[in-house]
Amino acid sequence: MNQKSLNGIWNLKWSDAERGKLMYFANCDFWPDSSFYATVPGEVHTDLIAQGIIEEPQNGRNCLSCRWVEEMYWSYRKEFQLPEEIDLSRDKVYIHFEMLDYKAIIYINGHKAGEHQNAFLPCHLLISDFLQYGNNTVTVVVESGLYEASKHSVNDLAFTSQDLWKSNERLHKRVWLRKPQYSFGWDWSPRLLNVGITGNVSLEWCRDVLVKQVSMNTEVQSDGNGILTVKWITEGLSEDCREKHVDVYPHGVPYHLRNQQTHTEQKGMYGKAEIQVSGVPGSFVYDVEIMRGESAIEVKAHIPQPKLWWCVGYGEPHLYTVTASLTVNGCLLSCDTKEVGFRTLQINQSPTKHGKQFVVELNGVPVFAKGANWVPADIIYSRITPEKYDMLISRALELHFNFFRVWGGGLYETEEFYKQCDKNGIMVWQEFAFACGAYPAYDAGFLDNVKSEVRYQIRRLASHPSLVMWCGNNEQEWHTWDQAQGVMYPDYALYHMVIPRILREEGDNRYYQPSSPLSPDYLFPNYDFCGDQHPWQVGFENEDFRDYRKMHCTFPNEGGFLGSTSRSSIESALNGNNTMYSFEWQIHDNSVEARQPYSIGDHQVKEWMGIDVSNCTLEQYIYISGFLQGEALKEYIQNFRWRKYDSASAVFWMYNDCWPTPRSWTVVDCDGNRNPSFYPVKRAFSPCTCAVIQKDQKFLIYGINDKLESINVRLLYGVSRFDGTNVLEKQKEMMIPANSSMLLAEISAEGFQQTTEFAYCILQDEQQQIISQSRLILPMYRNIKLKKPSIKITVKDGKAIFVSDCFVMGVCLDLDGIERLGDNFFDLFPGQPYTIPWTKSEKPIVLYTANDYLA
């Protein structure tokens, strides 16, 4: 395939159908001087920002003042010279758009070449008949999807039309539009519909064979040998290509036709496929035949005993570089290089007393999934850079993540995202792009569009070993479980039949489930004892995160708690108006508050701390709200980790943000700054940790070890008063087995004074350095009385050492989250030195502690 890039500067013109008629835009002689310029690939908002027409929509109230952008038609125009080597009498010439968002009409030299409406599927158009030698013009008229959706109805679609909380569904009708659904507005994101030529554009030409897509799959056989499957999707254009044989009698030729002569076509077009694999000597060469029309050429290479790909913490994420080329008549048609990994992955769903397990087994080894939900990293997704992906993945590694759930309301994530996960050993659950809505799969045009999208994305992502499982959608099954009105289950067959069939046809053997959450055996989708769960029993109306201690979920992968973001994120959201509850605050605040007549974020502060947020400064609010979110997420993670492998994950909602917010579900803000809850989550996900739980009249001490070797620890545990007085103190030397959770000790809870005492445990290594510490406080914090602390801090040998005379909760050293610290928002146990890395000569400054508010 020969290519000429059409990226670069294009002309850009707008129309509201009154000012500027669409019919004129295709006319090459009509292009007013009033046009803007556009950078392709790009997006209209970013072009208008660059030219001073609108301001950055992430800041202040700008997302409202630029809403007109999504309500316009936009016309892109570019002149180009036809390459001299193209022979229009023989060559087939195409224009290829990697991503168009959204509804687009493409004109070549004033002639309509085609239409496209799917941001998840490239647009590939044959344009030979419209081209001329020398100068040519391409015009793309595109709109955000609002005009396209306006001709459809959602009135009868179940739970889209009935949910008054989301009544704006009737306005934008997002379920009809195949583009990222979060851009229509979610509780954590604004409505900002992207529009434009958001991917690369190229002119492509060939003569005999068009290579449409190349995919690579791997598998590991029971004997440890690997199979690499390479598939080229081709279209034979030449008369020399033989017609594809269609077996009209797959179960045998009828008796009365068996003696008839059949004509055998001798002509054909033949070539060679060659595969080279790094670290494997020689190359694999195959004779292949190109068929007329679209078909697949598939070859398999046997790789003896390949090194396996492992997730972080379990081994090396080994990758092989594969170069696959396709040659016909001595002409190189395609040469693709991808990195692949060999690994096995199964979901162990063995029966249990109450249901079934749901354990990820990588290369035969059970893995506890630690991570969070990933959403697009910007409200304008075309401007997410490789550097931003790199930064966000590095933050996840700081947190000891080994797992992302890519939520279905966002993107099929980019190659850059998956390359980062491949090389860093982070497993990915990728959902098809459907979330919280009833999609009109009964419409033939919509369904055909989705089928093409699904097939393309499966092929595109096939090579990535980090992609360990597919899921049909987010929460469709759960939300429609008791649905009794409207068009019931309009897309049920899409997730239960269409998508899994396409996966099988494409040879993708990854685990697939139709929806999340989902329970097998037709049980309630969010049932605790099988399948996966979204444990939202805490986080909305119920803000008592102690209830996490009661949950028995087998694979929790979406549950969370609101909290403040970093100070820098909040200041960016407010755009200089640093006033709580200002208009800017309300625009950027989490819209989940529409669910009840009070602010969840404010109410949980009052419930837990007894503090009226209206009496706080902005900085005090950031500390208190962030402290509580960290406490909640710690409880969530700790509860499921000590139950390992009865629970096999602790995946929370959510990891990152798409724009600046005063409070969110996240631990990393839109700029990658660490929110206050970041460090409590980091400690909770530490490879070796401990937990104190209460059962009946006992305190049970658990040690959790995610490493693949056992560890020797010194365990300190007991009961202490908040004022620093020891009630009970014990210690013992222990060994925690590899990849396990183990009951280490227990003590009686009789006589425990919960308003003045706490149970605790500390794990130390052989040098008596703290590996992990944990404590159990039974009442809500407003019901306990802490002491004003006296904290002694010394700096020595690259470390800061903190010692307090009493229990100190939530020691805060920083609210900005820009600088990587050894720790933050940590506790001090009475008389117990707590050490963190510290490279500065000056001592750290304690900004806040929870004791400041609870003394």
PDB file of N, CA and C in Angstrom, residues 689-757:
ATOM      1  N   THR A 689       1.045  -6.472  53.391  1.00  0.00           N
ATOM      2  CA  THR A 689       0.300  -5.567  54.264  1.00  0.00           C
ATOM      3  C   THR A 689      -0.395  -6.369  55.358  1.00  0.00           C
ATOM      4  N   CYS A 690      -1.018  -5.642  56.273  1.00  0.00           N
ATOM      5  CA  CYS A 690      -1.720  -6.301  57.374  1.00  0.00           C
ATOM      6  C   CYS A 690      -3.060  -5.624  57.601  1.00  0.00           C
ATOM      7  N   ALA A 691      -3.937  -6.293  58.299  1.00  0.00           N
ATOM      8  CA  ALA A 691      -5.277  -5.764  58.547  1.00  0.00           C
ATOM      9  C   ALA A 691      -5.769  -6.268  59.892  1.00  0.00           C
ATOM     10  N   VAL A 692      -6.547  -5.401  60.563  1.00  0.00           N
ATOM     11  CA  VAL A 692      -7.222  -5.777  61.801  1.00  0.00           C
ATOM     12  C   VAL A 692      -8.715  -5.796  61.511  1.00  0.00           C
ATOM     13  N   ILE A 693      -9.359  -6.889  61.808  1.00  0.00           N
ATOM     14  CA  ILE A 693     -10.806  -6.961  61.638  1.00  0.00           C
ATOM     15  C   ILE A 693     -11.437  -7.429  62.944  1.00  0.00           C
ATOM     16  N   GLN A 694     -12.723  -7.143  63.092  1.00  0.00           N
ATOM     17  CA  GLN A 694     -13.462  -7.596  64.269  1.00  0.00           C
ATOM     18  C   GLN A 694     -14.424  -8.692  63.862  1.00  0.00           C
ATOM     19  N   LYS A 695     -14.418  -9.764  64.621  1.00  0.00           N
ATOM     20  CA  LYS A 695     -15.371 -10.845  64.398  1.00  0.00           C
ATOM     21  C   LYS A 695     -15.832 -11.350  65.742  1.00  0.00           C
ATOM     22  N   ASP A 696     -17.125 -11.250  65.954  1.00  0.00           N
ATOM     23  CA  ASP A 696     -17.695 -11.595  67.253  1.00  0.00           C
ATOM     24  C   ASP A 696     -17.003 -10.756  68.324  1.00  0.00           C
ATOM     25  N   GLN A 697     -16.435 -11.386  69.334  1.00  0.00           N
ATOM     26  CA  GLN A 697     -15.768 -10.661  70.413  1.00  0.00           C
ATOM     27  C   GLN A 697     -14.254 -10.792  70.318  1.00  0.00           C
ATOM     28  N   LYS A 698     -13.754 -10.789  69.076  1.00  0.00           N
ATOM     29  CA  LYS A 698     -12.321 -10.918  68.865  1.00  0.00           C
ATOM     30  C   LYS A 698     -11.837  -9.913  67.830  1.00  0.00           C
ATOM     31  N   PHE A 699     -10.574  -9.535  67.953  1.00  0.00           N
ATOM     32  CA  PHE A 699      -9.870  -8.819  66.908  1.00  0.00           C
ATOM     33  C   PHE A 699      -8.939  -9.817  66.225  1.00  0.00           C
ATOM     34  N   LEU A 700      -9.076  -9.940  64.918  1.00  0.00           N
ATOM     35  CA  LEU A 700      -8.261 -10.861  64.134  1.00  0.00           C
ATOM     36  C   LEU A 700      -7.230 -10.072  63.338  1.00  0.00           C
ATOM     37  N   ILE A 701      -6.001 -10.534  63.354  1.00  0.00           N
ATOM     38  CA  ILE A 701      -4.902  -9.879  62.654  1.00  0.00           C
ATOM     39  C   ILE A 701      -4.535 -10.731  61.437  1.00  0.00           C
ATOM     40  N   TYR A 702      -4.632 -10.137  60.263  1.00  0.00           N
ATOM     41  CA  TYR A 702      -4.294 -10.843  59.023  1.00  0.00           C
ATOM     42  C   TYR A 702      -3.048 -10.235  58.397  1.00  0.00           C
ATOM     43  N   GLY A 703      -2.226 -11.112  57.805  1.00  0.00           N
ATOM     44  CA  GLY A 703      -1.100 -10.687  56.985  1.00  0.00           C
ATOM     45  C   GLY A 703      -1.361 -11.102  55.549  1.00  0.00           C
ATOM     46  N   ILE A 704      -1.163 -10.177  54.624  1.00  0.00           N
ATOM     47  CA  ILE A 704      -1.425 -10.442  53.207  1.00  0.00           C
ATOM     48  C   ILE A 704      -0.124 -10.298  52.444  1.00  0.00           C
ATOM     49  N   ASN A 705       0.221 -11.325  51.688  1.00  0.00           N
ATOM     50  CA  ASN A 705       1.471 -11.347  50.938  1.00  0.00           C
ATOM     51  C   ASN A 705       1.167 -11.637  49.473  1.00  0.00           C
ATOM     52  N   ASP A 706       1.412 -10.655  48.594  1.00  0.00           N
ATOM     53  CA  ASP A 706       1.191 -10.851  47.160  1.00  0.00           C
ATOM     54  C   ASP A 706       2.436 -11.367  46.448  1.00  0.00           C
ATOM     55  N   LYS A 707       3.547 -11.434  47.145  1.00  0.00           N
ATOM     56  CA  LYS A 707       4.774 -11.898  46.515  1.00  0.00           C
ATOM     57  C   LYS A 707       4.726 -13.409  46.292  1.00  0.00           C
ATOM     58  N   LEU A 708       5.555 -13.871  45.354  1.00  0.00           N
ATOM     59  CA  LEU A 708       5.576 -15.291  45.037  1.00  0.00           C
ATOM     60  C   LEU A 708       6.589 -16.058  45.883  1.00  0.00           C
ATOM     61  N   GLU A 709       7.084 -15.419  46.935  1.00  0.00           N
ATOM     62  CA  GLU A 709       7.897 -16.130  47.914  1.00  0.00           C
ATOM     63  C   GLU A 709       7.415 -15.732  49.307  1.00  0.00           C
ATOM     64  N   SER A 710       7.595 -16.618  50.233  1.00  0.00           N
ATOM     65  CA  SER A 710       7.176 -16.327  51.604  1.00  0.00           C
ATOM     66  C   SER A 710       8.066 -15.244  52.197  1.00  0.00           C
ATOM     67  N   ILE A 711       7.555 -14.559  53.220  1.00  0.00           N
ATOM     68  CA  ILE A 711       8.333 -13.505  53.869  1.00  0.00           C
ATOM     69  C   ILE A 711       8.302 -13.713  55.382  1.00  0.00           C
ATOM     70  N   ASN A 712       9.428 -13.403  56.020  1.00  0.00           N
ATOM     71  CA  ASN A 712       9.522 -13.458  57.473  1.00  0.00           C
ATOM     72  C   ASN A 712       9.280 -12.064  58.031  1.00  0.00           C
ATOM     73  N   VAL A 713       8.417 -11.966  59.034  1.00  0.00           N
ATOM     74  CA  VAL A 713       8.063 -10.663  59.599  1.00  0.00           C
ATOM     75  C   VAL A 713       8.066 -10.739  61.119  1.00  0.00           C
ATOM     76  N   ARG A 714       8.176  -9.585  61.684  1.00  0.00           N
ATOM     77  CA  ARG A 714       7.956  -9.424  63.130  1.00  0.00           C
ATOM     78  C   ARG A 714       6.623  -8.721  63.278  1.00  0.00           C
ATOM     79  N   LEU A 715       5.706  -9.307  64.010  1.00  0.00           N
ATOM     80  CA  LEU A 715       4.363  -8.771  64.189  1.00  0.00           C
ATOM     81  C   LEU A 715       4.234  -8.134  65.570  1.00  0.00           C
ATOM     82  N   LEU A 716       3.880  -6.863  65.588  1.00  0.00           N
ATOM     83  CA  LEU A 716       3.516  -6.154  66.813  1.00  0.00           C
ATOM     84  C   LEU A 716       2.018  -5.895  66.745  1.00  0.00           C
ATOM     85  N   TYR A 717       1.304  -6.188  67.821  1.00  0.00           N
ATOM     86  CA  TYR A 717      -0.145  -5.995  67.771  1.00  0.00           C
ATOM     87  C   TYR A 717      -0.682  -5.802  69.176  1.00  0.00           C
ATOM     88  N   GLY A 718      -1.865  -5.248  69.258  1.00  0.00           N
ATOM     89  CA  GLY A 718      -2.471  -5.043  70.559  1.00  0.00           C
ATOM     90  C   GLY A 718      -3.552  -3.994  70.528  1.00  0.00           C
ATOM     91  N   VAL A 719      -3.767  -3.357  71.673  1.00  0.00           N
ATOM     92  CA  VAL A 719      -4.769  -2.312  71.841  1.00  0.00           C
ATOM     93  C   VAL A 719      -4.100  -1.131  72.521  1.00  0.00           C
ATOM     94  N   SER A 720      -4.398   0.060  72.029  1.00  0.00           N
ATOM     95  CA  SER A 720      -3.830   1.264  72.624  1.00  0.00           C
ATOM     96  C   SER A 720      -4.927   2.308  72.764  1.00  0.00           C
ATOM     97  N   ARG A 721      -4.701   3.232  73.688  1.00  0.00           N
ATOM     98  CA  ARG A 721      -5.618   4.357  73.818  1.00  0.00           C
ATOM     99  C   ARG A 721      -5.141   5.486  72.903  1.00  0.00           C
ATOM    100  N   PHE A 722      -6.085   6.334  72.495  1.00  0.00           N
ATOM    101  CA  PHE A 722      -5.752   7.447  71.620  1.00  0.00           C
ATOM    102  C   PHE A 722      -4.757   8.409  72.285  1.00  0.00           C
ATOM    103  N   ASP A 723      -4.750   8.446  73.610  1.00  0.00           N
ATOM    104  CA  ASP A 723      -3.846   9.376  74.303  1.00  0.00           C
ATOM    105  C   ASP A 723      -2.417   8.832  74.412  1.00  0.00           C
ATOM    106  N   GLY A 724      -2.196   7.588  73.956  1.00  0.00           N
ATOM    107  CA  GLY A 724      -0.855   7.021  73.961  1.00  0.00           C
ATOM    108  C   GLY A 724      -0.638   5.930  74.968  1.00  0.00           C
ATOM    109  N   THR A 725      -1.594   5.651  75.832  1.00  0.00           N
ATOM    110  CA  THR A 725      -1.452   4.617  76.856  1.00  0.00           C
ATOM    111  C   THR A 725      -1.657   3.236  76.233  1.00  0.00           C
ATOM    112  N   ASN A 726      -0.726   2.323  76.479  1.00  0.00           N
ATOM    113  CA  ASN A 726      -0.873   0.957  75.994  1.00  0.00           C
ATOM    114  C   ASN A 726      -1.824   0.171  76.881  1.00  0.00           C
ATOM    115  N   VAL A 727      -2.771  -0.516  76.288  1.00  0.00           N
ATOM    116  CA  VAL A 727      -3.689  -1.401  77.012  1.00  0.00           C
ATOM    117  C   VAL A 727      -3.201  -2.838  76.900  1.00  0.00           C
ATOM    118  N   LEU A 728      -2.778  -3.215  75.696  1.00  0.00           N
ATOM    119  CA  LEU A 728      -2.290  -4.572  75.457  1.00  0.00           C
ATOM    120  C   LEU A 728      -1.252  -4.496  74.345  1.00  0.00           C
ATOM    121  N   GLU A 729      -0.111  -5.131  74.556  1.00  0.00           N
ATOM    122  CA  GLU A 729       0.951  -5.104  73.546  1.00  0.00           C
ATOM    123  C   GLU A 729       1.564  -6.489  73.455  1.00  0.00           C
ATOM    124  N   LYS A 730       1.592  -7.044  72.228  1.00  0.00           N
ATOM    125  CA  LYS A 730       2.173  -8.363  71.999  1.00  0.00           C
ATOM    126  C   LYS A 730       3.053  -8.322  70.759  1.00  0.00           C
ATOM    127  N   GLN A 731       3.898  -9.327  70.628  1.00  0.00           N
ATOM    128  CA  GLN A 731       4.696  -9.446  69.424  1.00  0.00           C
ATOM    129  C   GLN A 731       5.073 -10.898  69.203  1.00  0.00           C
ATOM    130  N   LYS A 732       5.362 -11.227  67.948  1.00  0.00           N
ATOM    131  CA  LYS A 732       5.804 -12.581  67.610  1.00  0.00           C
ATOM    132  C   LYS A 732       6.498 -12.547  66.254  1.00  0.00           C
ATOM    133  N   GLU A 733       7.341 -13.536  66.031  1.00  0.00           N
ATOM    134  CA  GLU A 733       7.985 -13.706  64.723  1.00  0.00           C
ATOM    135  C   GLU A 733       7.095 -14.623  63.888  1.00  0.00           C
ATOM    136  N   MET A 734       6.904 -14.251  62.616  1.00  0.00           N
ATOM    137  CA  MET A 734       5.958 -14.984  61.769  1.00  0.00           C
ATOM    138  C   MET A 734       6.551 -15.181  60.374  1.00  0.00           C
ATOM    139  N   MET A 735       5.990 -16.153  59.658  1.00  0.00           N
ATOM    140  CA  MET A 735       6.261 -16.342  58.245  1.00  0.00           C
ATOM    141  C   MET A 735       4.926 -16.315  57.510  1.00  0.00           C
ATOM    142  N   ILE A 736       4.800 -15.408  56.524  1.00  0.00           N
ATOM    143  CA  ILE A 736       3.570 -15.343  55.725  1.00  0.00           C
ATOM    144  C   ILE A 736       3.837 -16.041  54.408  1.00  0.00           C
ATOM    145  N   PRO A 737       3.084 -17.091  54.081  1.00  0.00           N
ATOM    146  CA  PRO A 737       3.336 -17.837  52.841  1.00  0.00           C
ATOM    147  C   PRO A 737       3.158 -16.969  51.601  1.00  0.00           C
ATOM    148  N   ALA A 738       3.729 -17.442  50.502  1.00  0.00           N
ATOM    149  CA  ALA A 738       3.639 -16.733  49.229  1.00  0.00           C
ATOM    150  C   ALA A 738       2.183 -16.637  48.766  1.00  0.00           C
ATOM    151  N   ASN A 739       1.836 -15.498  48.174  1.00  0.00           N
ATOM    152  CA  ASN A 739       0.568 -15.315  47.461  1.00  0.00           C
ATOM    153  C   ASN A 739      -0.627 -15.750  48.306  1.00  0.00           C
ATOM    154  N   SER A 740      -0.698 -15.197  49.528  1.00  0.00           N
ATOM    155  CA  SER A 740      -1.732 -15.680  50.447  1.00  0.00           C
ATOM    156  C   SER A 740      -2.173 -14.582  51.407  1.00  0.00           C
ATOM    157  N   SER A 741      -3.278 -14.834  52.058  1.00  0.00           N
ATOM    158  CA  SER A 741      -3.702 -14.073  53.224  1.00  0.00           C
ATOM    159  C   SER A 741      -3.777 -15.052  54.387  1.00  0.00           C
ATOM    160  N   MET A 742      -3.209 -14.666  55.514  1.00  0.00           N
ATOM    161  CA  MET A 742      -3.045 -15.620  56.621  1.00  0.00           C
ATOM    162  C   MET A 742      -3.459 -14.961  57.936  1.00  0.00           C
ATOM    163  N   LEU A 743      -4.230 -15.682  58.737  1.00  0.00           N
ATOM    164  CA  LEU A 743      -4.548 -15.235  60.081  1.00  0.00           C
ATOM    165  C   LEU A 743      -3.287 -15.354  60.933  1.00  0.00           C
ATOM    166  N   LEU A 744      -2.784 -14.220  61.433  1.00  0.00           N
ATOM    167  CA  LEU A 744      -1.529 -14.199  62.173  1.00  0.00           C
ATOM    168  C   LEU A 744      -1.734 -14.278  63.678  1.00  0.00           C
ATOM    169  N   ALA A 745      -2.812 -13.633  64.153  1.00  0.00           N
ATOM    170  CA  ALA A 745      -3.017 -13.580  65.606  1.00  0.00           C
ATOM    171  C   ALA A 745      -4.439 -13.146  65.878  1.00  0.00           C
ATOM    172  N   GLU A 746      -4.860 -13.323  67.122  1.00  0.00           N
ATOM    173  CA  GLU A 746      -6.165 -12.818  67.541  1.00  0.00           C
ATOM    174  C   GLU A 746      -6.092 -12.436  69.014  1.00  0.00           C
ATOM    175  N   ILE A 747      -6.894 -11.450  69.363  1.00  0.00           N
ATOM    176  CA  ILE A 747      -6.961 -11.008  70.756  1.00  0.00           C
ATOM    177  C   ILE A 747      -8.423 -10.765  71.109  1.00  0.00           C
ATOM    178  N   SER A 748      -8.709 -10.832  72.354  1.00  0.00           N
ATOM    179  CA  SER A 748     -10.082 -10.649  72.824  1.00  0.00           C
ATOM    180  C   SER A 748     -10.488  -9.181  72.690  1.00  0.00           C
ATOM    181  N   ALA A 749     -11.742  -8.960  72.285  1.00  0.00           N
ATOM    182  CA  ALA A 749     -12.296  -7.603  72.208  1.00  0.00           C
ATOM    183  C   ALA A 749     -13.166  -7.285  73.411  1.00  0.00           C
ATOM    184  N   GLU A 750     -13.236  -8.178  74.367  1.00  0.00           N
ATOM    185  CA  GLU A 750     -14.051  -7.917  75.546  1.00  0.00           C
ATOM    186  C   GLU A 750     -13.455  -6.765  76.353  1.00  0.00           C
ATOM    187  N   GLY A 751     -14.304  -5.888  76.797  1.00  0.00           N
ATOM    188  CA  GLY A 751     -13.876  -4.741  77.577  1.00  0.00           C
ATOM    189  C   GLY A 751     -13.293  -3.607  76.754  1.00  0.00           C
ATOM    190  N   PHE A 752     -13.301  -3.757  75.436  1.00  0.00           N
ATOM    191  CA  PHE A 752     -12.743  -2.731  74.556  1.00  0.00           C
ATOM    192  C   PHE A 752     -13.574  -1.453  74.645  1.00  0.00           C
ATOM    193  N   GLN A 753     -12.911  -0.330  74.858  1.00  0.00           N
ATOM    194  CA  GLN A 753     -13.577   0.980  74.972  1.00  0.00           C
ATOM    195  C   GLN A 753     -13.451   1.697  73.629  1.00  0.00           C
ATOM    196  N   GLN A 754     -14.468   1.580  72.799  1.00  0.00           N
ATOM    197  CA  GLN A 754     -14.304   1.985  71.410  1.00  0.00           C
ATOM    198  C   GLN A 754     -14.169   3.493  71.215  1.00  0.00           C
ATOM    199  N   THR A 755     -14.628   4.312  72.134  1.00  0.00           N
ATOM    200  CA  THR A 755     -14.496   5.763  71.943  1.00  0.00           C
ATOM    201  C   THR A 755     -13.133   6.287  72.357  1.00  0.00           C
ATOM    202  N   THR A 756     -12.361   5.471  73.062  1.00  0.00           N
ATOM    203  CA  THR A 756     -11.045   5.925  73.531  1.00  0.00           C
ATOM    204  C   THR A 756      -9.912   5.000  73.113  1.00  0.00           C
ATOM    205  N   GLU A 757     -10.227   3.856  72.476  1.00  0.00           N
ATOM    206  CA  GLU A 757      -9.200   2.866  72.169  1.00  0.00           C
ATOM    207  C   GLU A 757      -9.274   2.414  70.715  1.00  0.00           C
TER     208      GLU A 757
END
